[in-house]
PDB file of C-alpha atoms in Angstrom:
ATOM      1  CA  UNK A 119      -0.019  -0.030   0.043  1.00  0.00           C
ATOM      2  CA  UNK A 120       0.954   3.667  -0.061  1.00  0.00           C
ATOM      3  CA  UNK A 121       1.370   6.110   2.735  1.00  0.00           C
ATOM      4  CA  UNK A 122      -0.865   8.751   1.164  1.00  0.00           C
ATOM      5  CA  UNK A 123      -3.207  10.882   3.260  1.00  0.00           C
ATOM      6  CA  UNK A 124      -1.167  10.330   6.446  1.00  0.00           C
ATOM      7  CA  UNK A 125      -2.318   6.716   7.074  1.00  0.00           C
ATOM      8  CA  UNK A 126       0.208   4.605   8.804  1.00  0.00           C
ATOM      9  CA  UNK A 127      -0.099   1.068   7.467  1.00  0.00           C
ATOM     10  CA  UNK A 128       2.689  -0.346   9.479  1.00  0.00           C
ATOM     11  CA  UNK A 129       0.955   0.702  12.868  1.00  0.00           C
ATOM     12  CA  UNK A 130      -2.683   0.313  11.745  1.00  0.00           C
ATOM     13  CA  UNK A 131      -3.668  -2.121   9.010  1.00  0.00           C
ATOM     14  CA  UNK A 132      -0.755  -4.602   9.324  1.00  0.00           C
ATOM     15  CA  UNK A 133       0.247  -3.948  12.996  1.00  0.00           C
ATOM     16  CA  UNK A 134      -1.020  -7.208  14.470  1.00  0.00           C
ATOM     17  CA  UNK A 135      -0.667  -9.344  11.468  1.00  0.00           C
ATOM     18  CA  UNK A 136       1.887 -12.153  11.925  1.00  0.00           C
ATOM     19  CA  UNK A 137       1.466 -14.361   8.875  1.00  0.00           C
ATOM     20  CA  UNK A 138      -0.345 -14.318   5.515  1.00  0.00           C
ATOM     21  CA  UNK A 139      -3.520 -16.412   5.527  1.00  0.00           C
ATOM     22  CA  UNK A 140      -5.509 -17.214   2.388  1.00  0.00           C
ATOM     23  CA  UNK A 141      -9.103 -16.410   2.973  1.00  0.00           C
ATOM     24  CA  UNK A 142     -12.060 -17.046   0.581  1.00  0.00           C
ATOM     25  CA  UNK A 143     -11.961 -13.549  -0.814  1.00  0.00           C
ATOM     26  CA  UNK A 144      -8.159 -13.561  -1.615  1.00  0.00           C
ATOM     27  CA  UNK A 145      -8.610 -16.869  -3.500  1.00  0.00           C
ATOM     28  CA  UNK A 146     -11.737 -15.604  -5.265  1.00  0.00           C
ATOM     29  CA  UNK A 147     -10.041 -12.392  -6.414  1.00  0.00           C
ATOM     30  CA  UNK A 148      -7.127 -14.476  -7.837  1.00  0.00           C
ATOM     31  CA  UNK A 149      -9.688 -16.752  -9.648  1.00  0.00           C
ATOM     32  CA  UNK A 150     -11.248 -13.676 -11.318  1.00  0.00           C
ATOM     33  CA  UNK A 151      -7.797 -12.371 -12.325  1.00  0.00           C
ATOM     34  CA  UNK A 152      -6.920 -15.795 -13.697  1.00  0.00           C
ATOM     35  CA  UNK A 153     -10.123 -15.895 -15.772  1.00  0.00           C
ATOM     36  CA  UNK A 154      -8.942 -12.752 -17.535  1.00  0.00           C
ATOM     37  CA  UNK A 155      -5.126 -13.187 -17.775  1.00  0.00           C
ATOM     38  CA  UNK A 156      -2.855 -16.080 -18.387  1.00  0.00           C
ATOM     39  CA  UNK A 157      -0.035 -15.928 -15.812  1.00  0.00           C
ATOM     40  CA  UNK A 158       1.825 -18.918 -17.261  1.00  0.00           C
ATOM     41  CA  UNK A 159       5.505 -18.035 -17.778  1.00  0.00           C
ATOM     42  CA  UNK A 160       4.768 -14.312 -17.404  1.00  0.00           C
ATOM     43  CA  UNK A 161       6.808 -11.759 -15.336  1.00  0.00           C
ATOM     44  CA  UNK A 162       4.386 -10.137 -12.736  1.00  0.00           C
ATOM     45  CA  UNK A 163       4.515  -6.804 -10.951  1.00  0.00           C
ATOM     46  CA  UNK A 164       2.162  -6.235  -8.059  1.00  0.00           C
ATOM     47  CA  UNK A 165       1.778  -2.537  -6.970  1.00  0.00           C
ATOM     48  CA  UNK A 166       0.773  -2.165  -3.343  1.00  0.00           C
ATOM     49  CA  UNK A 167       1.233  -5.795  -2.687  1.00  0.00           C
ATOM     50  CA  UNK A 168       0.362  -5.821   1.043  1.00  0.00           C
ATOM     51  CA  UNK A 169       1.152  -9.356   2.301  1.00  0.00           C
ATOM     52  CA  UNK A 170       1.961 -10.663  -1.183  1.00  0.00           C
ATOM     53  CA  UNK A 171      -0.827 -13.313  -1.243  1.00  0.00           C
ATOM     54  CA  UNK A 172      -1.897 -12.663  -4.775  1.00  0.00           C
ATOM     55  CA  UNK A 173       1.637 -12.652  -6.242  1.00  0.00           C
ATOM     56  CA  UNK A 174       2.168 -15.942  -4.340  1.00  0.00           C
ATOM     57  CA  UNK A 175      -0.782 -17.441  -6.031  1.00  0.00           C
ATOM     58  CA  UNK A 176       0.565 -16.132  -9.412  1.00  0.00           C
ATOM     59  CA  UNK A 177       3.728 -18.169  -8.847  1.00  0.00           C
ATOM     60  CA  UNK A 178       1.676 -21.226  -7.833  1.00  0.00           C
ATOM     61  CA  UNK A 179      -0.190 -20.900 -11.163  1.00  0.00           C
ATOM     62  CA  UNK A 180       2.784 -20.779 -13.387  1.00  0.00           C
ATOM     63  CA  UNK A 181       4.183 -17.283 -13.337  1.00  0.00           C
ATOM     64  CA  UNK A 182       7.862 -16.924 -14.138  1.00  0.00           C
ATOM     65  CA  UNK A 183       8.666 -14.340 -11.484  1.00  0.00           C
ATOM     66  CA  UNK A 184       6.840 -11.740  -9.340  1.00  0.00           C
ATOM     67  CA  UNK A 185       8.006  -8.321  -8.065  1.00  0.00           C
ATOM     68  CA  UNK A 186       6.128  -7.037  -5.174  1.00  0.00           C
ATOM     69  CA  UNK A 187       6.192  -3.312  -4.305  1.00  0.00           C
ATOM     70  CA  UNK A 188       4.874  -1.851  -1.083  1.00  0.00           C
ATOM     71  CA  UNK A 189       5.692   1.010   1.276  1.00  0.00           C
ATOM     72  CA  UNK A 190       4.909  -0.865   4.439  1.00  0.00           C
ATOM     73  CA  UNK A 191       7.865  -2.524   6.110  1.00  0.00           C
ATOM     74  CA  UNK A 192       5.630  -4.678   8.293  1.00  0.00           C
ATOM     75  CA  UNK A 193       3.577  -6.025   5.345  1.00  0.00           C
ATOM     76  CA  UNK A 194       6.799  -6.759   3.387  1.00  0.00           C
ATOM     77  CA  UNK A 195       8.357  -8.527   6.319  1.00  0.00           C
ATOM     78  CA  UNK A 196       5.272 -10.924   6.472  1.00  0.00           C
ATOM     79  CA  UNK A 197       5.482 -11.408   2.691  1.00  0.00           C
ATOM     80  CA  UNK A 198       9.186 -12.389   2.988  1.00  0.00           C
ATOM     81  CA  UNK A 199       8.104 -15.221   5.375  1.00  0.00           C
ATOM     82  CA  UNK A 200       5.325 -16.236   2.921  1.00  0.00           C
ATOM     83  CA  UNK A 201       7.779 -16.549  -0.113  1.00  0.00           C
ATOM     84  CA  UNK A 202      10.447 -18.153   1.957  1.00  0.00           C
ATOM     85  CA  UNK A 203      13.534 -17.129   0.029  1.00  0.00           C
ATOM     86  CA  UNK A 204      11.865 -18.172  -3.246  1.00  0.00           C
ATOM     87  CA  UNK A 205      14.304 -16.767  -5.919  1.00  0.00           C
ATOM     88  CA  UNK A 206      11.398 -16.064  -8.218  1.00  0.00           C
ATOM     89  CA  UNK A 207      10.066 -13.352  -5.925  1.00  0.00           C
ATOM     90  CA  UNK A 208      11.561  -9.970  -5.477  1.00  0.00           C
ATOM     91  CA  UNK A 209      10.204  -7.582  -2.757  1.00  0.00           C
ATOM     92  CA  UNK A 210      10.727  -3.827  -3.063  1.00  0.00           C
ATOM     93  CA  UNK A 211       9.953  -1.225  -0.397  1.00  0.00           C
ATOM     94  CA  UNK A 212       8.841   1.975  -2.252  1.00  0.00           C
ATOM     95  CA  UNK A 213       6.068   4.306  -2.776  1.00  0.00           C
ATOM     96  CA  UNK A 214       3.921   3.324  -5.778  1.00  0.00           C
ATOM     97  CA  UNK A 215       4.165   6.631  -7.522  1.00  0.00           C
ATOM     98  CA  UNK A 216       7.950   6.931  -7.107  1.00  0.00           C
ATOM     99  CA  UNK A 217       8.650   3.385  -8.255  1.00  0.00           C
ATOM    100  CA  UNK A 218      10.551   3.191 -11.569  1.00  0.00           C
ATOM    101  CA  UNK A 219      11.517  -0.455 -12.051  1.00  0.00           C
ATOM    102  CA  UNK A 220      11.551  -2.513 -15.296  1.00  0.00           C
ATOM    103  CA  UNK A 221       8.483  -3.321 -17.288  1.00  0.00           C
ATOM    104  CA  UNK A 222       6.656  -6.627 -16.614  1.00  0.00           C
ATOM    105  CA  UNK A 223       4.338  -8.716 -18.697  1.00  0.00           C
ATOM    106  CA  UNK A 224       1.477  -8.167 -16.347  1.00  0.00           C
ATOM    107  CA  UNK A 225       1.009  -5.417 -13.768  1.00  0.00           C
ATOM    108  CA  UNK A 226      -1.761  -5.587 -11.194  1.00  0.00           C
ATOM    109  CA  UNK A 227      -3.052  -4.186  -7.989  1.00  0.00           C
ATOM    110  CA  UNK A 228      -5.965  -5.040  -5.653  1.00  0.00           C
ATOM    111  CA  UNK A 229      -7.495  -2.733  -3.155  1.00  0.00           C
ATOM    112  CA  UNK A 230      -4.963   0.136  -3.857  1.00  0.00           C
ATOM    113  CA  UNK A 231      -6.126   2.825  -6.225  1.00  0.00           C
ATOM    114  CA  UNK A 232      -9.188   3.850  -4.165  1.00  0.00           C
ATOM    115  CA  UNK A 233      -6.749   5.182  -1.451  1.00  0.00           C
ATOM    116  CA  UNK A 234      -5.553   7.968  -3.832  1.00  0.00           C
ATOM    117  CA  UNK A 235      -7.013  11.488  -4.159  1.00  0.00           C
ATOM    118  CA  UNK A 236      -7.131  14.311  -6.795  1.00  0.00           C
ATOM    119  CA  UNK A 237      -4.523  13.928  -9.681  1.00  0.00           C
ATOM    120  CA  UNK A 238      -2.966  11.099  -8.001  1.00  0.00           C
ATOM    121  CA  UNK A 239      -5.825   9.036  -8.912  1.00  0.00           C
ATOM    122  CA  UNK A 240      -4.953   9.412 -12.552  1.00  0.00           C
ATOM    123  CA  UNK A 241      -1.219   9.007 -11.903  1.00  0.00           C
ATOM    124  CA  UNK A 242      -1.665   5.540 -10.112  1.00  0.00           C
ATOM    125  CA  UNK A 243      -3.685   4.208 -13.277  1.00  0.00           C
ATOM    126  CA  UNK A 244      -0.982   5.636 -15.434  1.00  0.00           C
ATOM    127  CA  UNK A 245       1.674   3.879 -13.450  1.00  0.00           C
ATOM    128  CA  UNK A 246       0.133   0.553 -14.189  1.00  0.00           C
ATOM    129  CA  UNK A 247       0.115   1.098 -17.904  1.00  0.00           C
ATOM    130  CA  UNK A 248       3.609   2.603 -17.929  1.00  0.00           C
ATOM    131  CA  UNK A 249       5.101  -0.683 -16.418  1.00  0.00           C
ATOM    132  CA  UNK A 250       2.966  -3.226 -18.347  1.00  0.00           C
ATOM    133  CA  UNK A 251       4.064  -4.993 -21.556  1.00  0.00           C
ATOM    134  CA  UNK A 252       0.900  -7.047 -22.080  1.00  0.00           C
ATOM    135  CA  UNK A 253      -1.838  -5.924 -19.689  1.00  0.00           C
ATOM    136  CA  UNK A 254      -2.682  -4.044 -16.448  1.00  0.00           C
ATOM    137  CA  UNK A 255      -5.197  -5.499 -13.963  1.00  0.00           C
ATOM    138  CA  UNK A 256      -6.823  -3.239 -11.463  1.00  0.00           C
ATOM    139  CA  UNK A 257      -9.042  -4.491  -8.775  1.00  0.00           C
ATOM    140  CA  UNK A 258     -10.930  -1.866  -6.659  1.00  0.00           C
ATOM    141  CA  UNK A 259     -14.296  -1.333  -4.934  1.00  0.00           C
ATOM    142  CA  UNK A 260     -17.308  -0.723  -7.324  1.00  0.00           C
ATOM    143  CA  UNK A 261     -18.981   2.671  -7.183  1.00  0.00           C
ATOM    144  CA  UNK A 262     -21.994   1.229  -5.454  1.00  0.00           C
ATOM    145  CA  UNK A 263     -24.200   3.193  -2.923  1.00  0.00           C
ATOM    146  CA  UNK A 264     -23.111   0.749  -0.162  1.00  0.00           C
ATOM    147  CA  UNK A 265     -19.534   1.284  -0.739  1.00  0.00           C
ATOM    148  CA  UNK A 266     -19.896   5.025  -0.912  1.00  0.00           C
ATOM    149  CA  UNK A 267     -21.841   4.831   2.383  1.00  0.00           C
ATOM    150  CA  UNK A 268     -19.068   2.664   3.887  1.00  0.00           C
ATOM    151  CA  UNK A 269     -16.161   4.840   3.132  1.00  0.00           C
ATOM    152  CA  UNK A 270     -17.935   7.920   4.443  1.00  0.00           C
ATOM    153  CA  UNK A 271     -18.052   6.321   8.024  1.00  0.00           C
ATOM    154  CA  UNK A 272     -15.463   7.732  10.384  1.00  0.00           C
ATOM    155  CA  UNK A 273     -14.666   4.304  11.955  1.00  0.00           C
ATOM    156  CA  UNK A 274     -13.938   3.017   8.326  1.00  0.00           C
ATOM    157  CA  UNK A 275     -11.553   5.833   7.609  1.00  0.00           C
ATOM    158  CA  UNK A 276      -9.807   5.399  11.033  1.00  0.00           C
ATOM    159  CA  UNK A 277      -9.312   1.749  10.248  1.00  0.00           C
ATOM    160  CA  UNK A 278      -8.415   1.761   6.581  1.00  0.00           C
ATOM    161  CA  UNK A 279      -7.558   5.304   5.665  1.00  0.00           C
ATOM    162  CA  UNK A 280      -9.031   7.431   2.923  1.00  0.00           C
ATOM    163  CA  UNK A 281     -10.924   5.461   0.330  1.00  0.00           C
ATOM    164  CA  UNK A 282     -13.135   6.647  -2.588  1.00  0.00           C
ATOM    165  CA  UNK A 283     -14.406   4.142  -5.088  1.00  0.00           C
ATOM    166  CA  UNK A 284     -13.714   4.722  -8.739  1.00  0.00           C
ATOM    167  CA  UNK A 285     -16.751   4.908 -11.087  1.00  0.00           C
ATOM    168  CA  UNK A 286     -16.435   3.322 -14.373  1.00  0.00           C
ATOM    169  CA  UNK A 287     -16.722   6.846 -16.064  1.00  0.00           C
ATOM    170  CA  UNK A 288     -13.842   8.140 -13.853  1.00  0.00           C
ATOM    171  CA  UNK A 289     -11.518   5.309 -14.746  1.00  0.00           C
ATOM    172  CA  UNK A 290     -12.532   5.445 -18.421  1.00  0.00           C
ATOM    173  CA  UNK A 291     -11.693   9.142 -18.418  1.00  0.00           C
ATOM    174  CA  UNK A 292      -8.266   8.388 -17.161  1.00  0.00           C
ATOM    175  CA  UNK A 293      -7.647   5.537 -19.571  1.00  0.00           C
ATOM    176  CA  UNK A 294      -8.687   7.818 -22.431  1.00  0.00           C
ATOM    177  CA  UNK A 295      -5.863  10.203 -21.418  1.00  0.00           C
ATOM    178  CA  UNK A 296      -3.378   7.512 -21.869  1.00  0.00           C
ATOM    179  CA  UNK A 297      -2.016   5.395 -24.817  1.00  0.00           C
ATOM    180  CA  UNK A 298      -4.014   2.154 -24.552  1.00  0.00           C
ATOM    181  CA  UNK A 299      -5.553  -0.588 -26.524  1.00  0.00           C
ATOM    182  CA  UNK A 300      -8.487  -2.802 -25.609  1.00  0.00           C
ATOM    183  CA  UNK A 301      -9.995  -2.524 -21.995  1.00  0.00           C
ATOM    184  CA  UNK A 302     -12.830  -4.192 -20.185  1.00  0.00           C
ATOM    185  CA  UNK A 303     -14.567  -3.757 -16.740  1.00  0.00           C
ATOM    186  CA  UNK A 304     -16.344  -6.484 -14.757  1.00  0.00           C
ATOM    187  CA  UNK A 305     -18.052  -6.259 -11.448  1.00  0.00           C
ATOM    188  CA  UNK A 306     -17.784  -9.300  -9.007  1.00  0.00           C
ATOM    189  CA  UNK A 307     -17.907 -10.422  -5.395  1.00  0.00           C
ATOM    190  CA  UNK A 308     -21.439  -9.779  -4.217  1.00  0.00           C
ATOM    191  CA  UNK A 309     -20.986  -9.191  -0.541  1.00  0.00           C
ATOM    192  CA  UNK A 310     -17.767  -7.081  -0.319  1.00  0.00           C
ATOM    193  CA  UNK A 311     -17.488  -5.658   3.177  1.00  0.00           C
ATOM    194  CA  UNK A 312     -20.954  -6.743   4.019  1.00  0.00           C
ATOM    195  CA  UNK A 313     -20.901  -8.026   7.747  1.00  0.00           C
ATOM    196  CA  UNK A 314     -21.113 -11.826   8.203  1.00  0.00           C
ATOM    197  CA  UNK A 315     -21.351 -12.339   4.386  1.00  0.00           C
ATOM    198  CA  UNK A 316     -18.017 -10.629   3.252  1.00  0.00           C
ATOM    199  CA  UNK A 317     -15.975 -13.713   3.371  1.00  0.00           C
ATOM    200  CA  UNK A 318     -18.677 -16.350   3.079  1.00  0.00           C
ATOM    201  CA  UNK A 319     -17.971 -18.698   0.133  1.00  0.00           C
ATOM    202  CA  UNK A 320     -21.487 -20.169   0.363  1.00  0.00           C
ATOM    203  CA  UNK A 321     -23.279 -16.815   0.103  1.00  0.00           C
ATOM    204  CA  UNK A 322     -21.059 -15.442  -2.680  1.00  0.00           C
ATOM    205  CA  UNK A 323     -21.420 -18.655  -4.732  1.00  0.00           C
ATOM    206  CA  UNK A 324     -25.282 -18.838  -4.289  1.00  0.00           C
ATOM    207  CA  UNK A 325     -25.561 -15.179  -5.780  1.00  0.00           C
ATOM    208  CA  UNK A 326     -22.777 -15.844  -8.366  1.00  0.00           C
ATOM    209  CA  UNK A 327     -25.031 -15.032 -11.379  1.00  0.00           C
ATOM    210  CA  UNK A 328     -25.811 -11.512  -9.960  1.00  0.00           C
ATOM    211  CA  UNK A 329     -22.372 -10.390  -9.391  1.00  0.00           C
ATOM    212  CA  UNK A 330     -21.577  -8.846 -12.724  1.00  0.00           C
ATOM    213  CA  UNK A 331     -24.551  -6.313 -12.113  1.00  0.00           C
ATOM    214  CA  UNK A 332     -24.257  -5.907  -8.250  1.00  0.00           C
ATOM    215  CA  UNK A 333     -20.779  -6.943  -7.236  1.00  0.00           C
ATOM    216  CA  UNK A 334     -18.973  -4.962  -4.671  1.00  0.00           C
ATOM    217  CA  UNK A 335     -15.616  -5.146  -6.500  1.00  0.00           C
ATOM    218  CA  UNK A 336     -14.533  -4.117 -10.065  1.00  0.00           C
ATOM    219  CA  UNK A 337     -11.780  -5.528 -12.167  1.00  0.00           C
ATOM    220  CA  UNK A 338     -10.393  -3.398 -14.853  1.00  0.00           C
ATOM    221  CA  UNK A 339      -8.065  -4.876 -17.526  1.00  0.00           C
ATOM    222  CA  UNK A 340      -6.242  -2.697 -19.803  1.00  0.00           C
ATOM    223  CA  UNK A 341      -3.963  -3.630 -22.803  1.00  0.00           C
ATOM    224  CA  UNK A 342      -1.319  -1.033 -23.481  1.00  0.00           C
ATOM    225  CA  UNK A 343      -1.159   0.409 -26.969  1.00  0.00           C
TER     226      UNK A 343
END
């Protein structure tokens, strides 16, 4: 993640996390990515990797290598334990907007871009495309009434810092300012951040057919020009 808006990830979000666990939502997010991109033999860059779980799943599904970038020392320390000295994984402590590494086949982030404000919202989308050879994959909360209500709550801001969902129109406007090829948006994950149902595989599978219309998350896949 990034230390924008004064949010201290080391001493808040990741403070008490000691190991990387693979919950239903993490696995489902990866399955959605895997539907839209083939990770086999690809070089992968994850921006705002947090604990590195999605990049770990990329390696388990045939990726050639992964580079994980995050500004949180605590999150990266947990990620190092997860990768256990795997020489296919490189972990980099850096701010996303300041990162200037090599291009990778696939660049992705999950739960990152919504933490940016003002022109940085464009710049973080731009960063994904700058570093991608084949495609950029961006996963973020959908612009639903529930998500807008959620991020307006003081307790939510205290726990997770600033967040503002991207509407499809907003992200399309940013994409149109950049050199790009084909792009697509898909909503998924019915009960994102809904108490008791958020991480329920049974509930989400039962309403699977409705997720493209009402899903709490949006995946955007962009092919560079």
